[in-house]
Short mmCIF file of C-alpha atoms in Angstrom, two decimals:
data_model
loop_
_atom_site.label_atom_id
_atom_site.label_comp_id
_atom_site.label_asym_id
_atom_site.label_seq_id
_atom_site.Cartn_x
_atom_site.Cartn_y
_atom_site.Cartn_z
CA MET A 27 183.25 41.98 49.17
CA SER A 28 183.74 43.08 45.50
CA LYS A 29 185.28 40.81 42.86
CA ILE A 30 188.32 41.24 40.62
CA LEU A 31 189.39 38.77 37.95
CA THR A 32 193.00 37.26 38.16
CA VAL A 33 195.28 36.15 35.58
CA LYS A 34 197.28 32.86 35.72
CA ASP A 35 199.49 31.35 32.98
CA GLY A 36 198.01 34.10 30.62
CA LYS A 37 194.43 32.84 31.26
CA THR A 38 191.70 34.72 32.88
CA GLU A 39 190.33 32.91 36.19
CA GLU A 40 187.25 33.38 38.26
CA PRO A 41 186.99 36.39 40.24
CA ILE A 42 188.48 36.53 43.92
CA ASP A 43 187.21 38.31 46.68
CA ARG A 44 188.60 41.66 47.42
CA GLN A 45 188.08 43.47 50.87
CA ASP A 46 190.12 46.73 50.04
CA TRP A 47 187.48 48.52 48.15
CA ILE A 48 187.49 52.01 48.23
CA GLU A 49 186.02 53.51 51.34
CA THR A 50 184.88 57.05 50.99
CA TYR A 51 184.64 59.82 53.48
CA GLY A 52 181.17 61.28 54.39
CA ASN A 53 181.73 64.22 52.27
CA LEU A 54 181.95 62.06 48.91
CA TYR A 55 185.53 62.83 48.40
CA GLU A 56 187.71 59.57 48.46
CA LYS A 57 188.88 58.75 52.00
CA LYS A 58 192.10 57.22 51.76
CA THR A 59 194.98 57.64 49.29
CA PHE A 60 194.80 55.15 46.44
CA GLY A 61 197.30 52.57 47.15
CA THR A 62 200.59 54.00 48.80
CA LEU A 63 202.60 56.98 48.88
CA ASP A 64 205.18 54.98 46.79
CA TYR A 65 202.72 53.31 44.62
CA PRO A 66 199.44 55.37 44.36
CA VAL A 67 197.71 52.98 41.89
CA ASN A 68 194.51 50.74 42.74
CA LEU A 69 192.64 48.60 40.28
CA TYR A 70 189.24 47.60 40.68
CA TYR A 71 186.61 45.43 38.85
CA LEU A 72 182.97 46.44 39.45
CA ASP A 73 179.58 44.63 38.45
CA LEU A 74 177.14 47.43 38.59
CA HIS A 75 174.24 44.89 38.63
CA LYS A 76 175.39 44.17 42.39
CA SER A 77 175.19 47.83 43.35
CA TYR A 78 172.55 49.87 44.88
CA MET A 79 170.15 51.09 42.15
CA ASN A 80 172.90 49.88 39.38
CA ARG A 81 175.04 52.92 39.96
CA ILE A 82 178.17 54.54 41.65
CA ARG A 83 176.72 57.89 43.19
CA TRP A 84 178.26 61.21 42.85
CA HIS A 85 181.67 61.64 44.08
CA TRP A 86 185.18 63.34 43.31
CA HIS A 87 188.80 62.37 44.39
CA GLU A 88 192.32 63.98 43.88
CA GLU A 89 193.45 60.93 41.55
CA MET A 90 192.60 60.45 37.84
CA GLU A 91 190.38 57.49 36.95
CA ILE A 92 190.19 55.51 33.90
CA ILE A 93 187.21 53.14 33.38
CA ILE A 94 187.34 50.55 30.60
CA ILE A 95 184.03 48.58 30.03
CA ASN A 96 183.86 44.94 29.80
CA ASP A 97 180.38 44.20 29.43
CA GLY A 98 177.05 46.29 29.08
CA ILE A 99 176.66 50.04 28.68
CA ALA A 100 177.91 52.47 31.28
CA GLU A 101 176.43 56.05 31.13
CA ILE A 102 178.91 58.23 32.83
CA ALA A 103 178.07 61.87 34.03
CA THR A 104 180.09 64.90 34.89
CA ASP A 105 178.33 68.08 36.05
CA ASP A 106 178.11 69.37 32.46
CA ALA A 107 178.20 66.05 30.40
CA THR A 108 176.97 62.83 30.00
CA TYR A 109 178.63 59.57 27.89
CA HIS A 110 177.45 56.16 26.96
CA ILE A 111 180.23 53.93 27.26
CA THR A 112 180.16 50.50 25.50
CA PRO A 113 182.66 47.72 25.36
CA GLY A 114 185.88 48.60 23.19
CA GLN A 115 185.59 51.79 24.92
CA GLY A 116 186.83 53.54 27.87
CA ILE A 117 186.63 57.24 29.56
CA ILE A 118 189.18 59.29 31.24
CA ILE A 119 188.13 61.49 34.23
CA ASN A 120 190.46 64.10 35.29
CA GLN A 121 191.27 64.79 38.79
CA ASN A 122 188.64 66.24 41.10
CA VAL A 123 185.91 66.03 38.63
CA MET A 124 182.80 65.03 40.24
CA HIS A 125 181.09 62.12 38.58
CA SER A 126 178.61 59.29 38.64
CA ILE A 127 178.37 55.88 36.80
CA TYR A 128 175.19 54.13 36.14
CA SER A 129 174.38 50.70 34.14
CA VAL A 130 172.28 51.66 31.28
CA ASP A 131 172.16 47.68 30.88
CA LYS A 132 171.02 46.93 34.24
CA ASN A 133 171.31 43.07 33.71
CA ASN A 134 174.91 43.32 32.88
CA CYS A 135 177.47 45.96 33.29
CA THR A 136 181.20 45.33 34.31
CA PHE A 137 184.31 47.56 34.10
CA TYR A 138 187.60 47.96 35.12
CA SER A 139 188.59 51.28 37.02
CA ILE A 140 192.36 51.91 37.38
CA VAL A 141 192.89 55.18 39.84
CA PHE A 142 196.19 56.67 40.13
CA HIS A 143 197.75 59.99 41.13
CA PRO A 144 199.75 61.63 38.47
CA ASP A 145 202.41 62.30 41.02
CA PHE A 146 203.24 58.48 40.40
CA LEU A 147 204.46 59.52 37.19
CA PHE A 148 206.27 62.83 37.64
CA GLY A 149 206.83 62.98 41.34
CA HIS A 150 205.96 65.22 44.10
CA LYS A 151 208.35 68.10 43.28
CA VAL A 152 207.56 70.78 40.69
CA GLY A 153 210.20 70.30 37.83
CA PRO A 154 210.74 70.44 34.15
CA LEU A 155 208.51 67.32 33.30
CA HIS A 156 206.10 68.13 35.87
CA ALA A 157 205.47 71.78 34.08
CA GLN A 158 205.76 70.40 30.83
CA PHE A 159 203.50 67.34 30.88
CA LEU A 160 201.64 67.44 33.88
CA LEU A 161 200.65 70.76 34.81
CA PRO A 162 198.74 71.59 31.45
CA VAL A 163 196.43 68.58 31.78
CA GLN A 164 195.65 69.40 35.41
CA SER A 165 195.27 73.19 34.66
CA SER A 166 193.15 72.50 31.53
CA ARG A 167 189.92 74.45 31.88
CA PHE A 168 188.42 72.28 29.22
CA PHE A 169 189.71 68.53 30.15
CA LYS A 170 187.28 67.18 32.37
CA ALA A 171 186.44 63.88 30.89
CA MET A 172 187.71 62.16 27.44
CA VAL A 173 186.24 58.91 25.97
CA LEU A 174 188.38 56.48 24.20
CA ASP A 175 187.52 54.35 21.47
CA GLU A 176 189.45 51.51 20.18
CA LYS A 177 188.19 52.38 16.67
CA ASP A 178 190.37 55.34 16.77
CA SER A 179 194.22 54.17 16.09
CA HIS A 180 195.67 56.85 18.30
CA GLN A 181 193.14 55.86 21.28
CA GLU A 182 193.52 52.41 20.74
CA ARG A 183 197.34 52.95 21.38
CA MET A 184 195.96 54.63 24.68
CA LEU A 185 193.59 51.73 25.60
CA ASP A 186 196.49 49.16 24.90
CA ALA A 187 198.94 50.91 27.48
CA LEU A 188 195.96 50.94 30.09
CA ASN A 189 195.00 47.12 29.40
CA ASP A 190 198.77 46.26 30.05
CA ALA A 191 198.80 48.30 33.20
CA ILE A 192 195.44 46.32 33.93
CA ALA A 193 197.25 43.19 33.25
CA ALA A 194 200.32 43.86 35.23
CA ASN A 195 198.24 44.57 38.29
CA LEU A 196 196.17 41.51 37.83
CA ALA A 197 199.18 39.03 37.69
CA LYS A 198 201.28 41.05 39.98
CA PRO A 199 204.57 39.65 38.60
CA PHE A 200 207.74 40.73 40.06
CA GLY A 201 208.46 44.38 39.25
CA TYR A 202 204.99 44.73 38.16
CA GLU A 203 204.94 48.58 40.07
CA ILE A 204 207.81 49.35 37.55
CA ALA A 205 205.91 47.85 34.68
CA THR A 206 202.80 49.79 35.25
CA LYS A 207 204.36 52.95 35.63
CA GLY A 208 206.00 52.50 32.26
CA HIS A 209 202.33 51.61 30.93
CA LEU A 210 200.98 54.67 32.41
CA CYS A 211 203.74 56.67 30.89
CA ARG A 212 202.89 55.43 27.40
CA PHE A 213 199.31 56.25 28.08
CA TRP A 214 200.33 60.01 29.29
CA ALA A 215 202.40 60.41 26.28
CA GLU A 216 199.36 59.71 23.95
CA LEU A 217 197.24 61.55 26.00
CA ILE A 218 199.36 64.66 25.77
CA SER A 219 200.12 64.51 22.25
CA LYS A 220 196.25 64.03 21.56
CA LEU A 221 195.75 67.42 23.30
CA PRO A 222 198.06 69.80 21.32
CA GLN A 223 196.38 73.05 22.90
CA MET A 224 198.12 71.58 26.31
CA THR A 225 201.60 71.72 24.87
CA ALA A 226 201.38 75.34 24.90
CA ALA A 227 201.99 77.57 27.81
CA PRO A 228 199.93 76.52 30.95
CA THR A 229 196.56 78.04 31.11
CA PRO A 230 194.88 79.19 34.49
CA PRO A 231 193.96 77.20 37.11
CA ALA A 232 191.20 74.84 35.88
CA HIS A 233 187.49 76.26 36.02
CA VAL A 234 185.11 74.42 38.26
CA SER A 235 181.69 75.73 37.69
CA LEU A 236 179.73 77.81 39.91
CA ASP A 237 177.06 75.29 39.76
CA GLU A 238 179.32 72.31 40.45
CA GLN A 239 180.84 74.17 43.73
CA ARG A 240 177.37 75.01 45.04
CA VAL A 241 175.99 71.45 44.34
CA LYS A 242 179.04 69.79 46.26
CA GLN A 243 178.71 72.01 49.26
CA ALA A 244 174.87 71.34 49.24
CA MET A 245 175.48 67.56 48.98
CA LEU A 246 177.67 67.93 51.88
CA PHE A 247 175.14 69.77 53.90
CA ILE A 248 172.50 66.98 52.90
CA ARG A 249 174.79 64.05 53.90
CA MET A 250 175.33 65.66 57.11
CA HIS A 251 171.81 66.32 58.10
CA HIS A 252 169.83 63.78 56.27
CA ALA A 253 168.46 62.26 59.27
CA GLU A 254 167.01 65.73 60.56
CA PRO A 255 163.93 67.69 58.92
CA ILE A 256 165.41 69.62 56.21
CA SER A 257 163.89 72.23 54.02
CA LEU A 258 164.67 73.50 50.67
CA GLU A 259 165.30 76.85 52.43
CA GLU A 260 168.15 75.30 54.37
CA ILE A 261 169.51 73.33 51.88
CA ALA A 262 169.70 76.73 49.48
CA GLY A 263 170.76 78.73 52.76
CA SER A 264 173.74 76.22 52.89
CA VAL A 265 175.33 77.70 49.88
CA HIS A 266 173.91 81.02 50.35
CA ILE A 267 171.44 81.28 47.51
CA SER A 268 167.83 81.36 46.86
CA LYS A 269 165.91 78.16 46.65
CA SER A 270 164.87 78.84 42.85
CA GLU A 271 168.53 79.12 42.37
CA CYS A 272 169.37 75.86 44.24
CA CYS A 273 166.64 74.16 42.36
CA ARG A 274 168.27 75.28 39.05
CA CYS A 275 172.00 74.36 40.09
CA PHE A 276 170.85 70.71 41.23
CA SER A 277 168.76 70.59 37.85
CA ARG A 278 171.78 71.62 35.71
CA THR A 279 174.22 69.57 37.36
CA LEU A 280 172.58 66.46 38.36
CA GLN A 281 169.54 66.56 36.41
CA MET A 282 167.53 66.14 39.71
CA THR A 283 166.01 68.53 42.28
CA PRO A 284 167.44 68.88 45.80
CA PHE A 285 164.41 67.36 47.17
CA GLU A 286 164.89 64.38 44.95
CA TYR A 287 168.69 63.92 45.97
CA LEU A 288 167.87 63.93 49.48
CA MET A 289 164.98 61.20 49.30
CA LYS A 290 167.43 58.89 47.43
CA TYR A 291 170.22 59.65 49.64
CA ARG A 292 167.67 58.69 52.76
CA ILE A 293 166.83 55.52 50.79
CA PHE A 294 170.71 54.61 50.26
CA GLU A 295 171.18 55.24 54.16
CA ALA A 296 168.58 52.78 54.98
CA THR A 297 169.88 50.12 52.94
CA ARG A 298 173.19 50.62 54.44
CA LYS A 299 172.09 50.38 57.78
CA MET A 300 170.18 47.24 56.99
CA ALA A 301 173.49 45.78 55.56
CA GLN A 302 175.97 47.01 57.94
CA SER A 303 174.41 46.95 61.15
CA PRO A 304 172.08 43.76 61.34
CA GLN A 305 170.34 43.57 64.94
CA GLU A 306 168.87 40.66 66.67
CA PRO A 307 165.72 41.48 66.55
CA PRO A 308 166.10 43.83 63.77
CA MET A 309 165.16 47.50 63.70
CA SER A 310 161.48 47.80 62.69
CA ILE A 311 160.70 49.57 59.45
CA ALA A 312 159.09 52.46 61.29
CA ASP A 313 162.23 53.17 63.40
CA LEU A 314 164.50 52.41 60.38
CA ALA A 315 162.31 55.18 58.47
CA MET A 316 162.65 57.49 61.29
CA SER A 317 166.45 57.07 61.54
CA VAL A 318 166.94 58.37 58.11
CA GLY A 319 164.69 61.45 58.37
CA PHE A 320 161.26 59.87 57.48
CA ASN A 321 158.41 60.60 59.87
CA ASN A 322 155.94 58.87 57.41
CA THR A 323 156.46 55.13 57.22
CA SER A 324 154.28 54.85 54.31
CA TYR A 325 155.88 57.36 52.30
CA PHE A 326 159.05 55.74 53.09
CA ASN A 327 157.98 52.44 51.87
CA LYS A 328 156.42 53.99 48.51
CA LEU A 329 159.71 55.73 47.85
CA PHE A 330 161.87 52.40 48.86
CA LYS A 331 159.77 50.50 46.41
CA LYS A 332 159.98 53.22 43.62
CA TYR A 333 163.58 53.22 43.65
CA LEU A 334 164.41 49.58 44.55
CA GLY A 335 161.56 47.75 43.25
CA CYS A 336 160.50 46.01 46.20
CA THR A 337 159.61 46.94 50.00
CA PRO A 338 162.21 47.32 52.65
CA THR A 339 161.17 44.27 54.33
CA TYR A 340 161.72 42.11 51.24
CA TYR A 341 164.87 43.95 50.63
CA ARG A 342 166.27 43.05 54.14
CA THR A 343 164.83 39.37 53.79
CA HIS A 344 166.15 38.62 50.46
CA LYS A 345 168.79 41.00 48.89
CA ILE A 346 170.87 41.99 51.76
CA GLY A 347 173.96 39.63 50.79
CA LEU A 348 173.61 40.16 47.28
CA MET A 349 175.15 43.60 47.39
CA PRO A 350 178.79 43.52 49.25
CA GLU A 351 179.05 46.06 51.87
CA SER A 352 181.98 47.27 50.34
CA ASP A 353 180.43 47.95 47.02
CA MET A 354 177.72 49.88 48.79
CA GLN A 355 180.47 52.31 50.24
CA ARG A 356 181.43 53.11 46.71
CA LEU A 357 178.03 54.62 45.85
#
């Protein structure tokens, strides 16, 4: 279970356990609506030091996400840019933008993530407010992510509104849902005024790069078939491109090769199986390796140690319990 801070009498208390952390589809797309239909807002607090490889792996979702750093340095990547975010800063990640989060400071990186659907502010039906203030943001081909820094007076006001929304969802006084909507509307008004080009007529639908489209589809193929023998030719074939172009797409988007992504995903699946399916007696390391697509136990051990700094046996004995299963679901 992950931890989230609580506020009582204006003071921050120790974290409490939360069991409602985000679940994910196998296709990296967020599985459930954040919050409820009437209140599509959720707040999370995450310590990346407790996450597998100090990161939240690549994913995307319909909701907008704003991350505000509490301690440490986070590296947040989209398909075409990388941002280093420090305390006093935050970042807005637009809807449906593929992103990952990594702890640069491996000993300490915590942050709040507030995730909400813009329909919460503008309603589900298209109207004047929707057309004037929401559609320009959704349709902007340039707005994938935006860094916020409290040193900038305009961005400080945006951060103040977001921090007020966070505080409301931590304390949850009567009517906090209405208060949250007010805070998010303040944030949105500042956002839209910060991007004057958006106040003009809506641009064509947001451009999703061809690289991103291809890599998303290839990632889904790898996740579905990771336990089987997979060749680069098959990965490339799943998106109807050549092997060399497939490698270039992964390199430009994820800064790794398709094979490296496959290996990392298989190691992740091994840790997930150890954490989620304890057995008495436990599955042998050889069987575990086979179950995630390795036919060579020595190579599995080598990669496991490369990525996690310890052997599978040591990890199962000493580290299972240190990383909540719910945190692993977010990876």
